[in-house]
PDB file of C-alpha atoms in Angstrom:
ATOM      1  CA  LYS A 283       3.400  34.308 -68.105  1.00 69.00           C
ATOM      2  CA  LYS A 284       6.596  34.053 -66.116  1.00 74.00           C
ATOM      3  CA  LEU A 285       9.835  32.411 -67.227  1.00 78.00           C
ATOM      4  CA  THR A 286      11.053  29.361 -65.463  1.00 88.00           C
ATOM      5  CA  ILE A 287      14.656  30.083 -64.246  1.00 94.00           C
ATOM      6  CA  LEU A 288      16.364  27.137 -62.670  1.00 95.00           C
ATOM      7  CA  LYS A 289      17.970  28.002 -59.303  1.00 96.00           C
ATOM      8  CA  TYR A 290      20.997  26.507 -57.721  1.00 97.00           C
ATOM      9  CA  THR A 291      21.519  25.557 -54.083  1.00 96.00           C
ATOM     10  CA  ASP A 292      24.557  26.724 -51.986  1.00 96.00           C
ATOM     11  CA  GLN A 293      25.866  23.225 -52.288  1.00 96.00           C
ATOM     12  CA  GLN A 294      25.479  23.106 -56.024  1.00 96.00           C
ATOM     13  CA  TYR A 295      27.174  26.489 -56.304  1.00 97.00           C
ATOM     14  CA  SER A 296      30.171  25.453 -54.226  1.00 96.00           C
ATOM     15  CA  THR A 297      30.428  22.176 -56.153  1.00 96.00           C
ATOM     16  CA  TYR A 298      29.824  23.187 -59.762  1.00 96.00           C
ATOM     17  CA  PHE A 299      29.646  26.909 -60.251  1.00 96.00           C
ATOM     18  CA  GLN A 300      32.541  28.511 -58.390  1.00 96.00           C
ATOM     19  CA  SER A 301      34.558  30.705 -60.662  1.00 96.00           C
ATOM     20  CA  SER A 302      37.618  32.938 -60.324  1.00 95.00           C
ATOM     21  CA  LYS A 303      35.822  35.547 -62.454  1.00 96.00           C
ATOM     22  CA  TRP A 304      32.514  35.448 -60.718  1.00 97.00           C
ATOM     23  CA  SER A 305      31.759  35.687 -57.037  1.00 96.00           C
ATOM     24  CA  LYS A 306      28.646  33.988 -55.557  1.00 97.00           C
ATOM     25  CA  ASP A 307      27.246  37.402 -54.730  1.00 97.00           C
ATOM     26  CA  ASP A 308      27.662  38.499 -58.352  1.00 97.00           C
ATOM     27  CA  THR A 309      26.122  35.279 -59.600  1.00 98.00           C
ATOM     28  CA  ASP A 310      23.236  35.648 -57.166  1.00 97.00           C
ATOM     29  CA  HIS A 311      22.694  39.271 -58.382  1.00 97.00           C
ATOM     30  CA  LEU A 312      22.753  38.054 -62.072  1.00 98.00           C
ATOM     31  CA  PHE A 313      20.010  35.528 -61.271  1.00 97.00           C
ATOM     32  CA  TYR A 314      17.990  38.118 -59.360  1.00 97.00           C
ATOM     33  CA  LEU A 315      18.169  40.503 -62.398  1.00 97.00           C
ATOM     34  CA  ALA A 316      17.373  37.665 -64.835  1.00 97.00           C
ATOM     35  CA  GLN A 317      14.229  36.846 -62.808  1.00 95.00           C
ATOM     36  CA  ARG A 318      13.192  40.510 -62.309  1.00 95.00           C
ATOM     37  CA  PHE A 319      13.708  41.567 -65.960  1.00 96.00           C
ATOM     38  CA  ASP A 320      12.608  38.283 -67.663  1.00 95.00           C
ATOM     39  CA  LEU A 321      16.006  37.675 -69.236  1.00 96.00           C
ATOM     40  CA  ARG A 322      16.128  41.074 -70.962  1.00 97.00           C
ATOM     41  CA  PHE A 323      19.849  41.140 -70.996  1.00 97.00           C
ATOM     42  CA  ILE A 324      20.140  44.694 -72.237  1.00 97.00           C
ATOM     43  CA  VAL A 325      18.082  45.973 -69.314  1.00 98.00           C
ATOM     44  CA  MET A 326      19.959  43.615 -66.959  1.00 97.00           C
ATOM     45  CA  HIS A 327      23.264  45.026 -68.135  1.00 98.00           C
ATOM     46  CA  ASP A 328      21.918  48.537 -67.682  1.00 97.00           C
ATOM     47  CA  ARG A 329      21.073  47.737 -64.109  1.00 97.00           C
ATOM     48  CA  TRP A 330      24.398  45.979 -63.503  1.00 97.00           C
ATOM     49  CA  THR A 331      26.150  48.331 -61.088  1.00 93.00           C
ATOM     50  CA  ARG A 332      29.050  46.084 -60.160  1.00 91.00           C
ATOM     51  CA  ASP A 333      32.270  45.553 -62.087  1.00 91.00           C
ATOM     52  CA  ASN A 334      32.492  46.132 -65.812  1.00 93.00           C
ATOM     53  CA  ARG A 335      30.880  43.250 -67.583  1.00 96.00           C
ATOM     54  CA  THR A 336      29.501  43.078 -71.048  1.00 97.00           C
ATOM     55  CA  VAL A 337      26.064  41.820 -72.034  1.00 97.00           C
ATOM     56  CA  GLU A 338      27.867  38.780 -73.456  1.00 98.00           C
ATOM     57  CA  ASP A 339      29.551  38.106 -70.051  1.00 98.00           C
ATOM     58  CA  LEU A 340      26.165  38.138 -68.349  1.00 98.00           C
ATOM     59  CA  LYS A 341      24.692  35.848 -70.981  1.00 98.00           C
ATOM     60  CA  GLN A 342      27.621  33.444 -70.886  1.00 98.00           C
ATOM     61  CA  ARG A 343      27.471  33.007 -67.119  1.00 98.00           C
ATOM     62  CA  PHE A 344      23.731  32.755 -66.895  1.00 98.00           C
ATOM     63  CA  TYR A 345      23.302  30.245 -69.793  1.00 97.00           C
ATOM     64  CA  GLU A 346      26.194  27.966 -68.742  1.00 97.00           C
ATOM     65  CA  ILE A 347      24.786  27.725 -65.259  1.00 98.00           C
ATOM     66  CA  GLN A 348      21.256  27.022 -66.664  1.00 97.00           C
ATOM     67  CA  ALA A 349      22.561  24.293 -68.874  1.00 96.00           C
ATOM     68  CA  GLN A 350      24.494  22.664 -66.040  1.00 96.00           C
ATOM     69  CA  LEU A 351      21.505  22.890 -63.742  1.00 96.00           C
ATOM     70  CA  LEU A 352      19.400  21.224 -66.440  1.00 95.00           C
ATOM     71  CA  ARG A 353      21.921  18.379 -66.644  1.00 94.00           C
ATOM     72  CA  LEU A 354      22.092  18.088 -62.828  1.00 94.00           C
ATOM     73  CA  ASN A 355      18.325  18.206 -62.253  1.00 91.00           C
ATOM     74  CA  ALA A 356      17.209  16.073 -65.132  1.00 90.00           C
ATOM     75  CA  ASP A 357      15.492  12.811 -64.602  1.00 87.00           C
ATOM     76  CA  PRO A 358      17.774   9.927 -65.850  1.00 84.00           C
ATOM     77  CA  SER A 359      14.958   8.622 -68.073  1.00 85.00           C
ATOM     78  CA  GLU A 360      14.582  12.118 -69.624  1.00 86.00           C
ATOM     79  CA  ASP A 361      16.284  12.942 -72.878  1.00 88.00           C
ATOM     80  CA  ILE A 362      17.663  16.467 -72.551  1.00 90.00           C
ATOM     81  CA  THR A 363      19.974  16.384 -75.536  1.00 89.00           C
ATOM     82  CA  GLN A 364      17.249  18.117 -77.646  1.00 88.00           C
ATOM     83  CA  HIS A 365      16.623  20.877 -75.064  1.00 89.00           C
ATOM     84  CA  VAL A 366      17.588  24.244 -76.545  1.00 91.00           C
ATOM     85  CA  LEU A 367      20.116  24.989 -73.768  1.00 91.00           C
ATOM     86  CA  ILE A 368      21.999  21.821 -74.462  1.00 93.00           C
ATOM     87  CA  LYS A 369      21.551  21.601 -78.298  1.00 94.00           C
ATOM     88  CA  TYR A 370      22.449  25.210 -78.886  1.00 95.00           C
ATOM     89  CA  PRO A 371      24.770  26.438 -76.062  1.00 95.00           C
ATOM     90  CA  TYR A 372      25.493  30.120 -75.933  1.00 96.00           C
ATOM     91  CA  LYS A 373      28.836  30.954 -77.554  1.00 97.00           C
ATOM     92  CA  LYS A 374      30.143  34.382 -76.340  1.00 97.00           C
ATOM     93  CA  GLU A 375      32.950  34.600 -78.993  1.00 97.00           C
ATOM     94  CA  GLN A 376      30.373  33.934 -81.820  1.00 97.00           C
ATOM     95  CA  GLU A 377      27.997  36.622 -80.431  1.00 97.00           C
ATOM     96  CA  VAL A 378      30.824  39.154 -80.147  1.00 97.00           C
ATOM     97  CA  ARG A 379      31.921  38.418 -83.709  1.00 97.00           C
ATOM     98  CA  ARG A 380      28.316  38.684 -84.957  1.00 97.00           C
ATOM     99  CA  LYS A 381      27.877  42.160 -83.314  1.00 96.00           C
ATOM    100  CA  GLU A 382      31.214  43.335 -84.832  1.00 96.00           C
ATOM    101  CA  GLN A 383      30.106  42.176 -88.295  1.00 97.00           C
ATOM    102  CA  LEU A 384      26.742  43.897 -87.844  1.00 96.00           C
ATOM    103  CA  ALA A 385      28.502  47.098 -86.865  1.00 96.00           C
ATOM    104  CA  ARG A 386      30.758  46.952 -89.947  1.00 95.00           C
ATOM    105  CA  LEU A 387      27.678  46.362 -92.049  1.00 94.00           C
ATOM    106  CA  PHE A 388      25.941  49.482 -90.655  1.00 94.00           C
ATOM    107  CA  MET A 389      29.186  51.562 -91.110  1.00 95.00           C
ATOM    108  CA  ARG A 390      29.414  51.008 -94.862  1.00 94.00           C
ATOM    109  CA  THR A 391      29.562  54.121 -97.028  1.00 95.00           C
ATOM    110  CA  ALA A 392      27.128  54.711 -99.914  1.00 95.00           C
ATOM    111  CA  GLN A 393      29.972  53.906-102.370  1.00 96.00           C
ATOM    112  CA  GLN A 394      30.607  50.475-100.663  1.00 95.00           C
ATOM    113  CA  ILE A 395      26.860  49.672-100.853  1.00 95.00           C
ATOM    114  CA  GLU A 396      26.715  50.589-104.538  1.00 95.00           C
ATOM    115  CA  GLU A 397      29.794  48.406-105.229  1.00 95.00           C
ATOM    116  CA  GLU A 398      28.150  45.551-103.439  1.00 94.00           C
ATOM    117  CA  LYS A 399      25.006  45.900-105.505  1.00 96.00           C
ATOM    118  CA  ILE A 400      27.103  45.836-108.696  1.00 96.00           C
ATOM    119  CA  LEU A 401      28.868  42.702-107.547  1.00 96.00           C
ATOM    120  CA  GLN A 402      25.542  40.998-106.709  1.00 96.00           C
ATOM    121  CA  GLN A 403      24.305  41.860-110.244  1.00 96.00           C
ATOM    122  CA  HIS A 404      27.505  40.368-111.719  1.00 95.00           C
ATOM    123  CA  CYS A 405      26.989  37.165-109.663  1.00 96.00           C
ATOM    124  CA  THR A 406      23.408  36.877-110.749  1.00 95.00           C
ATOM    125  CA  ARG A 407      24.444  37.154-114.434  1.00 96.00           C
ATOM    126  CA  PHE A 408      27.215  34.565-113.933  1.00 94.00           C
ATOM    127  CA  GLU A 409      24.777  32.098-112.243  1.00 95.00           C
ATOM    128  CA  ALA A 410      22.314  32.528-115.093  1.00 95.00           C
ATOM    129  CA  GLN A 411      25.012  31.901-117.658  1.00 95.00           C
ATOM    130  CA  GLU A 412      26.187  28.835-115.675  1.00 95.00           C
ATOM    131  CA  LYS A 413      22.585  27.442-115.735  1.00 94.00           C
ATOM    132  CA  LYS A 414      22.328  28.137-119.442  1.00 93.00           C
ATOM    133  CA  HIS A 415      25.560  26.281-120.182  1.00 93.00           C
ATOM    134  CA  GLU A 416      24.532  23.402-117.957  1.00 92.00           C
ATOM    135  CA  LYS A 417      21.206  22.986-119.822  1.00 90.00           C
ATOM    136  CA  GLU A 418      23.071  23.216-123.141  1.00 90.00           C
ATOM    137  CA  SER A 419      25.576  20.546-122.035  1.00 89.00           C
ATOM    138  CA  LYS A 420      22.789  18.200-120.981  1.00 87.00           C
ATOM    139  CA  ARG A 421      21.054  18.775-124.258  1.00 86.00           C
ATOM    140  CA  ILE A 422      24.202  17.934-126.161  1.00 85.00           C
ATOM    141  CA  LEU A 423      24.869  14.821-124.063  1.00 83.00           C
ATOM    142  CA  LYS A 424      21.284  13.653-124.796  1.00 83.00           C
ATOM    143  CA  ILE A 425      21.869  13.953-128.513  1.00 80.00           C
ATOM    144  CA  CYS A 426      25.021  11.872-128.365  1.00 72.00           C
TER     145      CYS A 426
END
């Protein structure tokens, strides 16, 4: 099964997709790689031999063009607001932050992991005590 990747025309590119950061040739190459490697962005990034771009840069450019093409090519009677590209747009900054947090998580020392386990145990005890006090309060209010 092949992915359906929306394509832009030269007219659409010049009207909607020109960018100071991306040339048409680079954008065309990005779409070629997306088609060839079925949106496997890690592989696409590995094959990207042009300027230094991150995986997130490639994703950002690709998904913003796909979303705009979806809007441009949509039938007026069609509701595209629930389409995944429109409802959940790619957010480069969020993805970069997520990866940084993941890297910090993997870089924790054994001591930090142990401290976190202890804190989780304390939280569990506090939550249990809170539930117990809440039940007791309700019982007392029922009596009154």
